[in-house]
CSV table of C-alpha atoms in Angstrom, one decimal:
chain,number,residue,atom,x,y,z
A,1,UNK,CA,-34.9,-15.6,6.5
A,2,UNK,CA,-36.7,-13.4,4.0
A,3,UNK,CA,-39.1,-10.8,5.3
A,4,UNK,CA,-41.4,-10.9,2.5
A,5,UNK,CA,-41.3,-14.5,3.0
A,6,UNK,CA,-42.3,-14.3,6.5
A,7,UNK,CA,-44.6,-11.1,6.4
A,8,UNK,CA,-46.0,-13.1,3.4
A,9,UNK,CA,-46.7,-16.4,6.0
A,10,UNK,CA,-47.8,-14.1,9.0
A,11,UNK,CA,-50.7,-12.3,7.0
A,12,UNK,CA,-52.3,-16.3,6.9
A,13,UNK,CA,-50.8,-17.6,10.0
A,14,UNK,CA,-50.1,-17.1,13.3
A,15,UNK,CA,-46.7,-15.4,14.3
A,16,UNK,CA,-43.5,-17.6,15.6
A,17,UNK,CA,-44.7,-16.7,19.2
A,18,UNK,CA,-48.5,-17.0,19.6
A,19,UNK,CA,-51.2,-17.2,22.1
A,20,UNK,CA,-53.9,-19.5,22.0
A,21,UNK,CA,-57.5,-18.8,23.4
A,22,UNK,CA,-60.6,-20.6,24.3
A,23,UNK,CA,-58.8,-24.2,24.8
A,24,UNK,CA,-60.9,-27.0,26.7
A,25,UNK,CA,-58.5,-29.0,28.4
A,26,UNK,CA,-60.8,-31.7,29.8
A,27,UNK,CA,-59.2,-35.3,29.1
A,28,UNK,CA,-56.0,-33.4,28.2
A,29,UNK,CA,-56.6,-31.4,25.1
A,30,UNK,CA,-59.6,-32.4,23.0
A,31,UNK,CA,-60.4,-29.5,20.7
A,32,UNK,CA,-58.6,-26.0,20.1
A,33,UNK,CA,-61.6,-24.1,19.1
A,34,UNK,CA,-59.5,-21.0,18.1
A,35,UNK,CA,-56.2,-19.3,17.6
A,36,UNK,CA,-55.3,-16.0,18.0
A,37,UNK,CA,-52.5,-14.8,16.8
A,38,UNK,CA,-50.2,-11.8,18.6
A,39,UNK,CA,-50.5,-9.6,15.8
A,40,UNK,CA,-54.1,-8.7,14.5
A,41,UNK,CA,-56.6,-9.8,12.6
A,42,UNK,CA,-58.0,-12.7,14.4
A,43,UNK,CA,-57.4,-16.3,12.4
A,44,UNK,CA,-59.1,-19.5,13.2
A,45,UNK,CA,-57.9,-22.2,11.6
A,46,UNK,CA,-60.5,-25.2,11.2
A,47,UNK,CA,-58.8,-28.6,12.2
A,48,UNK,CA,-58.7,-31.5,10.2
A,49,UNK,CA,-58.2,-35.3,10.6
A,50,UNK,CA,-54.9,-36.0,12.3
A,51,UNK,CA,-52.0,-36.3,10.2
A,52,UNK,CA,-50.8,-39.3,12.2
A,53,UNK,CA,-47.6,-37.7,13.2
A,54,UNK,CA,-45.8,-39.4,15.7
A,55,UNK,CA,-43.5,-37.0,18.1
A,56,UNK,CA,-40.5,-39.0,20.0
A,57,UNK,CA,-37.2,-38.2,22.3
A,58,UNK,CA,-34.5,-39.1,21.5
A,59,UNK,CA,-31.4,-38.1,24.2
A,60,UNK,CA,-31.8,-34.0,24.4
A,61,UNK,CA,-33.4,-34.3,20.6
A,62,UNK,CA,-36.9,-34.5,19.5
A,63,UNK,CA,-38.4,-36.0,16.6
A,64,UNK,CA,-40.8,-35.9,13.7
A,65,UNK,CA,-40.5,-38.8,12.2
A,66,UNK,CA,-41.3,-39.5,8.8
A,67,UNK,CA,-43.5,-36.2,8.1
A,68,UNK,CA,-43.0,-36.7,4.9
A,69,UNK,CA,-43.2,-40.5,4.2
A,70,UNK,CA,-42.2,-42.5,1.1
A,71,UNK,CA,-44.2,-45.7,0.0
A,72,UNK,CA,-43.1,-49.0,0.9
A,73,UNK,CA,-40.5,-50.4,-0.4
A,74,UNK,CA,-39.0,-54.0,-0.6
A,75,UNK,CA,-36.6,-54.7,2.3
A,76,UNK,CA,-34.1,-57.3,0.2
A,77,UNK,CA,-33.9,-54.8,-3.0
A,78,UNK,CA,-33.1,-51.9,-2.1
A,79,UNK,CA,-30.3,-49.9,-0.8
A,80,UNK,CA,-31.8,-46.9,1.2
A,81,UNK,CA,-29.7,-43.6,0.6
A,82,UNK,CA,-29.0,-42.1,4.5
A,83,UNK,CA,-28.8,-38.5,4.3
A,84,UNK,CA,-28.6,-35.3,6.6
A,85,UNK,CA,-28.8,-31.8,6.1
A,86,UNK,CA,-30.2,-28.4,8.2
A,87,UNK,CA,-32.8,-26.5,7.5
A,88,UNK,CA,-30.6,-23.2,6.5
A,89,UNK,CA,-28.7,-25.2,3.6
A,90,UNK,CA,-29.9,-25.1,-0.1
A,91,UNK,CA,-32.4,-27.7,0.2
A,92,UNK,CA,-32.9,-27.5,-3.3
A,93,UNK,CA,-29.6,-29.8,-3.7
A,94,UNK,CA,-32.5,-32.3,-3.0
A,95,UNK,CA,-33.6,-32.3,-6.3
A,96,UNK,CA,-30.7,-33.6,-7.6
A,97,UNK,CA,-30.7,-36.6,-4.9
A,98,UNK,CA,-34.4,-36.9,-6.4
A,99,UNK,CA,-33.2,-37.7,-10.2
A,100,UNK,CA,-30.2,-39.3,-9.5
A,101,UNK,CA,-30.8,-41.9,-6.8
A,102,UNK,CA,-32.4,-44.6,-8.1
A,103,UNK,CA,-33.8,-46.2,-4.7
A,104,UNK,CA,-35.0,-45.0,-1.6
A,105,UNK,CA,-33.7,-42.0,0.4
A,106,UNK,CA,-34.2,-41.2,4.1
A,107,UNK,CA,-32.8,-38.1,4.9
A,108,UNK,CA,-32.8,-36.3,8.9
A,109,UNK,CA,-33.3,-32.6,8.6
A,110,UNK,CA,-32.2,-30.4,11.6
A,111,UNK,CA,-34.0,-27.3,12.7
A,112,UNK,CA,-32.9,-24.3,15.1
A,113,UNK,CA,-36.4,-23.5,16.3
A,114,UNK,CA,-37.3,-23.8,19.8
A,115,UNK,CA,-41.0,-25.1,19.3
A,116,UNK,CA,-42.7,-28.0,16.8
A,117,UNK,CA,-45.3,-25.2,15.8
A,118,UNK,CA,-43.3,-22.5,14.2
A,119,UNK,CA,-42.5,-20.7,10.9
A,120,UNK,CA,-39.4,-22.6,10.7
A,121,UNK,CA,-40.9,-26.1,10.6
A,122,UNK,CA,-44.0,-25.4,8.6
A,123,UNK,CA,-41.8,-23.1,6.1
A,124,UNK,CA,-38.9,-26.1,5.9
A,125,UNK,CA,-42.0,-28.6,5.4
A,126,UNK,CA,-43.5,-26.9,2.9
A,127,UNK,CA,-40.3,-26.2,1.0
A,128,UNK,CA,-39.6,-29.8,1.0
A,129,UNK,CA,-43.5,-30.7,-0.2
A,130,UNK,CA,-42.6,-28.5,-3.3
A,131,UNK,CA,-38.8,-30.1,-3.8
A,132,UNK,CA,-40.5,-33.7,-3.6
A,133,UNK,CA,-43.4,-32.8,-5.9
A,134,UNK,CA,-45.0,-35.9,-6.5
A,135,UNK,CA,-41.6,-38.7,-5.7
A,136,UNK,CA,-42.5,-41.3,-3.4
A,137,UNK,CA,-39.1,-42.3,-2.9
A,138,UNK,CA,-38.0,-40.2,-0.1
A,139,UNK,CA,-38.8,-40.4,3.9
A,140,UNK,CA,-38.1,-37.3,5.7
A,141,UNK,CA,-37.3,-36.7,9.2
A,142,UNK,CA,-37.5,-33.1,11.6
A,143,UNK,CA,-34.7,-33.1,14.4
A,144,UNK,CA,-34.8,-30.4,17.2
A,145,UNK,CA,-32.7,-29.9,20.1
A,146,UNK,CA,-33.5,-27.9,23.7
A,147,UNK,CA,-37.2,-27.3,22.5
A,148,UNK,CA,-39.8,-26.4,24.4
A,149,UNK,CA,-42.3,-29.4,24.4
A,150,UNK,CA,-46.4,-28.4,24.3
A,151,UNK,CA,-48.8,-30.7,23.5
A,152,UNK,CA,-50.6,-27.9,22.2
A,153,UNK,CA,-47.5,-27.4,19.4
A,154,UNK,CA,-47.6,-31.1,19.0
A,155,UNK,CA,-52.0,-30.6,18.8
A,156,UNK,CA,-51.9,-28.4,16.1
A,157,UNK,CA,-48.8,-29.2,14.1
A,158,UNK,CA,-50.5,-32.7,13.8
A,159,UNK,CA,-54.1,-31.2,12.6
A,160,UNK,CA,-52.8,-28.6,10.2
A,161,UNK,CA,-49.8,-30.4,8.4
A,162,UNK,CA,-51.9,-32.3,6.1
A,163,UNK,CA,-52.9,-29.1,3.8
A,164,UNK,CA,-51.2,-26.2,4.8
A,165,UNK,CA,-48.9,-25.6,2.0
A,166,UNK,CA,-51.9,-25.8,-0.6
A,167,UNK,CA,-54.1,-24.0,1.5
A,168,UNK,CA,-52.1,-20.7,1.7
A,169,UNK,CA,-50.4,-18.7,-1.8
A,170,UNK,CA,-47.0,-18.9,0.2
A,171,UNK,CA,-44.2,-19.7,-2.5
A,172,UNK,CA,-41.1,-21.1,-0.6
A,173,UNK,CA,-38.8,-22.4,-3.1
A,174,UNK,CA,-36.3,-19.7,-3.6
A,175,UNK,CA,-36.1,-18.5,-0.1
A,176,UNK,CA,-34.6,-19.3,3.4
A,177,UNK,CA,-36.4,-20.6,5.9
A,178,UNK,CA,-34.1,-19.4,8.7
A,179,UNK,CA,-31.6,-16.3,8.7
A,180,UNK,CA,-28.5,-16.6,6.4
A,181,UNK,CA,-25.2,-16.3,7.8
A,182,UNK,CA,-22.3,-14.6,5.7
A,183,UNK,CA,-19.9,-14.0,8.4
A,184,UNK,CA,-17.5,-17.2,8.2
A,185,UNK,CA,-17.0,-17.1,11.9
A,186,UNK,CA,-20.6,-17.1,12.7
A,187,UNK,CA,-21.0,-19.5,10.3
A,188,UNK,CA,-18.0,-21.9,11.7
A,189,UNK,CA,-19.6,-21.4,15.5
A,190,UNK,CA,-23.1,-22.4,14.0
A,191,UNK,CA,-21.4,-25.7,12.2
A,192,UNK,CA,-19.4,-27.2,15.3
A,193,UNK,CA,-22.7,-27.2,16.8
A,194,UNK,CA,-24.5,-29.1,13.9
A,195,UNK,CA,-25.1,-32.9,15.5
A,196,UNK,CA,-24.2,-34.5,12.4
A,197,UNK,CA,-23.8,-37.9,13.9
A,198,UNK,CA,-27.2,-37.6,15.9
A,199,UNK,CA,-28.6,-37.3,12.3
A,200,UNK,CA,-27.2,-40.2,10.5
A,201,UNK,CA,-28.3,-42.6,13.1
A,202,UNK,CA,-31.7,-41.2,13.5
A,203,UNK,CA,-32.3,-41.1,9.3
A,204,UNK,CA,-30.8,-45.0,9.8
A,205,UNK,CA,-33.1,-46.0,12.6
A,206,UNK,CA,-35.9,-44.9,10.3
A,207,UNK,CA,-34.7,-46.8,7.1
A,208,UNK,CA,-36.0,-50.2,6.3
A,209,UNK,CA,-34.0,-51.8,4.0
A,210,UNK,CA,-31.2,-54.3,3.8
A,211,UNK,CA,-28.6,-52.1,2.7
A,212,UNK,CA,-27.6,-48.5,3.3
A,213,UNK,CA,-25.0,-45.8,2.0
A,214,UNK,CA,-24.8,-43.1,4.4
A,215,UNK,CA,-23.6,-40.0,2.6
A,216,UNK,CA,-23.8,-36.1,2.3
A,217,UNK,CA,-26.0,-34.4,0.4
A,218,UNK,CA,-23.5,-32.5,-2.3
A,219,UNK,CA,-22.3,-36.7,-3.2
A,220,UNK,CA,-24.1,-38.0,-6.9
A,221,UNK,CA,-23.5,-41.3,-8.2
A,222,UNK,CA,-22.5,-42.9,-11.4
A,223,UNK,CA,-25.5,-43.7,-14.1
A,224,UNK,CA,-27.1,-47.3,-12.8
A,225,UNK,CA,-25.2,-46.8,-9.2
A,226,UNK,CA,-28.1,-48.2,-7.5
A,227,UNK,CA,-29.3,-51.5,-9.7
A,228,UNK,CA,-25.4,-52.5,-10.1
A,229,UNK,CA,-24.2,-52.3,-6.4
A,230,UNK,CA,-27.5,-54.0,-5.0
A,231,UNK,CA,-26.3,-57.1,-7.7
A,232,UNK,CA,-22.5,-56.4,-5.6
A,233,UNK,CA,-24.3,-56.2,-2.5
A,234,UNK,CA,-26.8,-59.4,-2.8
A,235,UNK,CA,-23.6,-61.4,-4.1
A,236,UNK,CA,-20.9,-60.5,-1.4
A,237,UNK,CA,-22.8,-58.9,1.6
A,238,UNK,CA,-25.0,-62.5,2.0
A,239,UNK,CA,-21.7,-64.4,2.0
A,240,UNK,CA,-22.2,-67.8,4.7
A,241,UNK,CA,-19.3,-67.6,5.9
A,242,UNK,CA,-19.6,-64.5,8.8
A,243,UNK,CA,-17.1,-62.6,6.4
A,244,UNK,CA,-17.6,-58.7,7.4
A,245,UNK,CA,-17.9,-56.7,4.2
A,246,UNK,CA,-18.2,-52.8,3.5
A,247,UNK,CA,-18.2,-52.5,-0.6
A,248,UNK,CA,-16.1,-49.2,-1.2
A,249,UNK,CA,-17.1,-47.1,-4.2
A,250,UNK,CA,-14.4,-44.2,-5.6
A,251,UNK,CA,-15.3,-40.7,-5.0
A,252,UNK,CA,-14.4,-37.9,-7.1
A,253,UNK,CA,-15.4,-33.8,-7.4
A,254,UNK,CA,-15.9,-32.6,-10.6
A,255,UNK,CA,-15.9,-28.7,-11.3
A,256,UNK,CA,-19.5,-28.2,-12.7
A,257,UNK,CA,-22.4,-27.3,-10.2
A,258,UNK,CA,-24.7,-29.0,-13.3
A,259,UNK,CA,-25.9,-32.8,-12.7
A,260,UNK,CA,-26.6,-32.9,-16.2
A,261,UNK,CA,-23.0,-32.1,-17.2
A,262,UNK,CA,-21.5,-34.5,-14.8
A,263,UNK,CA,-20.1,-37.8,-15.3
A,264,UNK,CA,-22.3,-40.3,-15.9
A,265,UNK,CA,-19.6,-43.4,-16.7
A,266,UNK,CA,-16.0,-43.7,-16.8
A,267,UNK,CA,-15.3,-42.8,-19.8
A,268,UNK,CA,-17.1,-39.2,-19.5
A,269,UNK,CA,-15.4,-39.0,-15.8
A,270,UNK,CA,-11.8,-40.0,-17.2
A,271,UNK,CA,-12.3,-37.3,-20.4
A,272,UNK,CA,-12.9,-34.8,-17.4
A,273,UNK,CA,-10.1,-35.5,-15.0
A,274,UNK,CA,-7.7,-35.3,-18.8
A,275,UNK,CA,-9.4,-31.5,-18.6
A,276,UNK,CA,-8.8,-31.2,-14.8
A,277,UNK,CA,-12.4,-30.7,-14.8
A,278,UNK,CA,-12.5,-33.2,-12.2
A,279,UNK,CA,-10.3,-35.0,-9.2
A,280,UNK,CA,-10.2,-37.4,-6.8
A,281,UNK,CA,-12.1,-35.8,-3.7
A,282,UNK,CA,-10.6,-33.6,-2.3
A,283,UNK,CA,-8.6,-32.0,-5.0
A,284,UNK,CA,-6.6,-30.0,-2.2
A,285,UNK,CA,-6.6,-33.0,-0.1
A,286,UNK,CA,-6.3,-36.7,-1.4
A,287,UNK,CA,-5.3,-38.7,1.6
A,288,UNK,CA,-8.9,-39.1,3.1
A,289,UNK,CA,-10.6,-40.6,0.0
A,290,UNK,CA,-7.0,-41.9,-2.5
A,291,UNK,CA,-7.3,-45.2,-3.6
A,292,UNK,CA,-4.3,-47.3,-5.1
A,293,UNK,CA,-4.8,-48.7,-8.5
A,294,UNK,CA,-6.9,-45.9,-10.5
A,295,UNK,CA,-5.6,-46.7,-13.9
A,296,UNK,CA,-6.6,-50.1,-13.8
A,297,UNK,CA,-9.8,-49.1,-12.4
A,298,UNK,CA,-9.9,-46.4,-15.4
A,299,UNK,CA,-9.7,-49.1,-17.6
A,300,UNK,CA,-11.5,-51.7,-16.9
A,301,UNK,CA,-14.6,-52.0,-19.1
A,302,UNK,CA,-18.1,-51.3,-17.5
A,303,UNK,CA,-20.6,-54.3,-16.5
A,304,UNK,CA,-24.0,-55.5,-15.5
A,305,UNK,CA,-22.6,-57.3,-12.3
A,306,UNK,CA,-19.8,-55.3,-11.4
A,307,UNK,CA,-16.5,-57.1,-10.3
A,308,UNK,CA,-14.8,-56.5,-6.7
A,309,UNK,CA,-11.3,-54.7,-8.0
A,310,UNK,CA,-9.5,-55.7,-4.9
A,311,UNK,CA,-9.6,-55.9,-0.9
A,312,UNK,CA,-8.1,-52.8,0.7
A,313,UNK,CA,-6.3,-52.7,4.0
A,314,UNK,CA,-7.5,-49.6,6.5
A,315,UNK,CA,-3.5,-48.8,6.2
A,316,UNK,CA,-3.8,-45.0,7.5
A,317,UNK,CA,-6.1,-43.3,10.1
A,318,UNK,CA,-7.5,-40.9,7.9
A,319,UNK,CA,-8.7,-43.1,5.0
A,320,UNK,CA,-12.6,-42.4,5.3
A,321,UNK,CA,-13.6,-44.9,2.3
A,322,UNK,CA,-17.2,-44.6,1.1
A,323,UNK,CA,-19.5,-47.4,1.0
A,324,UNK,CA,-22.2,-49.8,1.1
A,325,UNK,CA,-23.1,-52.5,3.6
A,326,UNK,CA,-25.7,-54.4,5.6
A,327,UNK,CA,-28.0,-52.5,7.9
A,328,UNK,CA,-26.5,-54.0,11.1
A,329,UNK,CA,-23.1,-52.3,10.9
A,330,UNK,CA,-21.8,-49.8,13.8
A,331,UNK,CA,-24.0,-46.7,14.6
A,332,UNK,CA,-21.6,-43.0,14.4
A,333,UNK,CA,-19.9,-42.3,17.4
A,334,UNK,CA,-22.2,-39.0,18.3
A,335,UNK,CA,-19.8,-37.9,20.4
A,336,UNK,CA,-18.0,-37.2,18.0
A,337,UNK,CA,-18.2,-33.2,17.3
A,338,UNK,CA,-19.1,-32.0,13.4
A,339,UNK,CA,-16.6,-31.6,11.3
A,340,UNK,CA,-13.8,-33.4,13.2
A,341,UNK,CA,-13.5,-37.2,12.6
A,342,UNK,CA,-17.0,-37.3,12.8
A,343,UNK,CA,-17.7,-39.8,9.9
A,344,UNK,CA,-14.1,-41.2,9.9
A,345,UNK,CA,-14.4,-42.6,13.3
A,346,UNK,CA,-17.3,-45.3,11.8
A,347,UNK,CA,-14.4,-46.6,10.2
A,348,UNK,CA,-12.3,-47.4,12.8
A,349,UNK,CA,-14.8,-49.2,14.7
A,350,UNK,CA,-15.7,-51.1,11.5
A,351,UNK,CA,-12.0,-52.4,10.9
A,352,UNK,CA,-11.5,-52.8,14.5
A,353,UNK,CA,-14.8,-55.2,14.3
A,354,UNK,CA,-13.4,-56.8,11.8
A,355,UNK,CA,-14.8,-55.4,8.9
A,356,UNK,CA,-12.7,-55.7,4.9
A,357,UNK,CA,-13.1,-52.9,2.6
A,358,UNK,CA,-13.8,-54.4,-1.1
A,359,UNK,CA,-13.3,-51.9,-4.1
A,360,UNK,CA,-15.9,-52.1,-6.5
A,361,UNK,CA,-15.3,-51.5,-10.4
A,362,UNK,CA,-17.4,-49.1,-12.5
A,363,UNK,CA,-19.4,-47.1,-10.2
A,364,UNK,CA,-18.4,-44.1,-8.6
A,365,UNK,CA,-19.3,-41.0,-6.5
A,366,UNK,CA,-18.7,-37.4,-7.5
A,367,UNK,CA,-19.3,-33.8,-5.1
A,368,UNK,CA,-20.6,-31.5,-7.6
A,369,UNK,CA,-18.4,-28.9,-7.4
A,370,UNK,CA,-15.6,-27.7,-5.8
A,371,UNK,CA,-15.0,-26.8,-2.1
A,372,UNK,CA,-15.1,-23.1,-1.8
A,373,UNK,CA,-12.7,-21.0,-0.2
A,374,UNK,CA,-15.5,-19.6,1.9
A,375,UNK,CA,-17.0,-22.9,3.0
A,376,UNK,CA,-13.0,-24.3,3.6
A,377,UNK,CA,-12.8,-21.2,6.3
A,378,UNK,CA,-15.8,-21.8,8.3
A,379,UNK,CA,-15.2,-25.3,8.2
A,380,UNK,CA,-11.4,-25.0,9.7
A,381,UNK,CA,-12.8,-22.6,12.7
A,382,UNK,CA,-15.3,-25.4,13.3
A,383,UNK,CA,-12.7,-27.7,13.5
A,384,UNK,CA,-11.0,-25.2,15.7
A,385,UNK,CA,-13.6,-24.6,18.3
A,386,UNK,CA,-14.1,-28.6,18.2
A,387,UNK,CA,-10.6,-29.9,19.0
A,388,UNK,CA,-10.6,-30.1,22.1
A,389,UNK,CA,-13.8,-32.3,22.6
A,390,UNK,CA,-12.4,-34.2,19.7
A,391,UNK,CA,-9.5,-34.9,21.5
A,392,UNK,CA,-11.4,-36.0,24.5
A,393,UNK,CA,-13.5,-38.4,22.1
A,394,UNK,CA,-10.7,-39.8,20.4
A,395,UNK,CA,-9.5,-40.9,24.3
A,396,UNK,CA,-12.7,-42.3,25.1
A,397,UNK,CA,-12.9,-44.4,21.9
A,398,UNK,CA,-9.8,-46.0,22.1
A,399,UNK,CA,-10.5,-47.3,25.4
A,400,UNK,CA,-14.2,-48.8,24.6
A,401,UNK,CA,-12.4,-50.1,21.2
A,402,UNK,CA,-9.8,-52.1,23.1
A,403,UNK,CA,-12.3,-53.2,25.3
A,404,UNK,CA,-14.5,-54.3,22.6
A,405,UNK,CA,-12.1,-55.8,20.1
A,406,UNK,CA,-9.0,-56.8,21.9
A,407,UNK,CA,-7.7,-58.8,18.8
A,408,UNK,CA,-7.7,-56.4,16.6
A,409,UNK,CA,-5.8,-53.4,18.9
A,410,UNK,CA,-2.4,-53.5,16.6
A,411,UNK,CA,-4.2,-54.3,13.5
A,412,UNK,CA,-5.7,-50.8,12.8
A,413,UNK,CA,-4.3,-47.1,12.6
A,414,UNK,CA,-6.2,-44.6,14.8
């Protein structure tokens, strides 16, 4: 975190740890007349209206959801963009989800602070209020875990939230919320803690749409990604005759860091791949995302109402195809530990529930930029310090699978 940053926020605000004064308790908490911070001078911070924030439990995790809420949105056209991300990563990636995403996005964001009312939720809050600007496309979601729960913290979160950000000269953009980690072991033993699957079924619970993609938040689409798969979607995923469908989309990584220099088509995406400018994801590891039958892909010409190429069999245990589907597939396994199987497992309860992959033409899904050799390190000692409980997970699942889907035991790799 940067200490001008938080120096900055303490000189208007009370400190992370705080003590509060003159608080009538009578039917519960009715009024906090004052607060006074650990460090001097004196602040009193004059309450508004409630924000109307709602505070839940979910298993050892508590909730904020929707503190920052999106308008209402049809439930038949849209296809609500699932996201997750912490509160230490470059939430400024958001942007690009922002201008690229042409429906609605509900996106879990995960914070290590050990009370609602701290510099780390009011900083990641206010950093996001500045990212959003003025979109109404975008719900938002705080996850904590193993915090200490106060009504007071939940008192005057609630009745401060609505007009903190503009109230106080604080800029956040640019800055970290949290403390940076550079060691790549630190950083590995922070990531196989990260509850990834805990986040992609709590931004799903609170998505209200028909159809979802659940994906990362480095993954851009294709230009008109959105309006073309919901015509794929409406067409095949409505089908009357109780056909399971999951509508796969390619995924590729191109070299630039630039959304506006990435592919929009496949004309621009196949020029790049001729440059080695871009790849099938990984570029150091095909096996998770390879599809057969690229050229013919490459080639066929773009449409309004894409085509379904063909209908994939889950042939290998690590295929971890991307796609879109109805609302009422599988939740993620969540216990499941991040970054080990964690979203592959999805898909192999979805094709041992009888689920057919159908690959799409035209659109496609690119990672801007490559994997760094940094980022590849932390994320093998995570995988590391994981293996185990993956191991143990892996058991477990195979057990409720067969007990689940009897039929389909033989039919799919794991």
């Amino acid at each position: 975190m940067s200490d001008s940053l938080e120096e900055n926020f303490k000189e208007h605000l009370p400190s992370r740890h705080f003590e509060v004064y003159e608080v009538n308790m009578i039917d519960t908490i009715n009024q906090i007349t004052s607060i006074k911070a650990l460090r001097k001078p004196l602040l009193t911070i004059k309450l508004v209206s409630g924000s109307g924030l709602t505070f839940t439990k979910y298993k050892n995790y508590k909730i904020i959801p929707n503190i920052i809420k999106s308008h209402n949105y049809s439930y038949d056209n849209n296809i609500i963009l699932i996201l997750h991300i912490s509160s230490d990563q470059k939430l400024e990636k958001l942007k690009n989800h922002l201008l690229n995403w042409e429906g609605y996005i509900s996106l879990a964001v995960y914070l290590d602070s050990h009370t609602f009312f701290s510099f780390e939720t009011i900083c990641t809050y206010c950093r996001l209020k500045e990212i959003i600007g003025t979109s109404n496309k975008i719900s938002v979601h705080f996850v904590y875990n193993d915090i200490f729960n106060s009504p007071i913290d939940e008192y005057l979160l609630s009745h401060i939230i609505g007009n903190i950000c503009y109230k106080y000269p604080i800029t956040y953009l640019n800055q970290s919320c949290t403390n940076v980690l550079t060691d790549n072991k630190e950083r590995g033993t922070k990531m196989s803690k990260y509850p990834a699957n805990i986040l992609r079924n709590i931004a799903r619970k609170y998505s209200y749409g028909k159809y979802i993609l659940i994906a990362d938040s480095d993954h851009m689409f294709s230009r008109n990604f959105h309006d073309k798969m919901l015509n794929v979607a409406k067409n095949k995923l409505n089908n009357k005759n109780d056909n399971k469908y999951a509508l796969v989309y390619r995924i590729f990584e191109v070299k630039t860091k630039n959304l506006s220099e990435a592919p929009k088509d496949k004309l621009e995406l196949k020029e790049l791949m001729s440059k080695k400018e871009a790849f099938i994801f990984h570029h150091y590891y095909k096996n998770a995302h390879s599809i057969p039958k690229l050229d013919e892909w490459l080639s066929i010409p773009d449409q309004v109402f894409p085509d379904v190429q063909f209908k994939a069999k889950y042939d290998r245990s690590n295929w971890e195809p991307q796609f879109i589907s109805l609302n009422d597939i599988p939740y993620h396994d969540e216990t499941f530990p991040y970054p080990n199987r964690d979203n592959t497992v999805l898909r192999w309860e979805m094709c041992r529930n009888g689920y057919q992959f159908l690959i799409v033409n035209d659109v496609f899904m690119f990672h801007l930029g490559l994997k760094e050799i940094n980022e590849s390190k932390a994320v093998s000692i995570a995988r590391s310090l994981t293996k185990s409980q993956k191991e143990n997970s892996v058991s477990k699942f195979r057990k409720v699978m067969d007990s689940k889907y009897p039929l389909t035991a033989k039919d799919c790799p794991l």
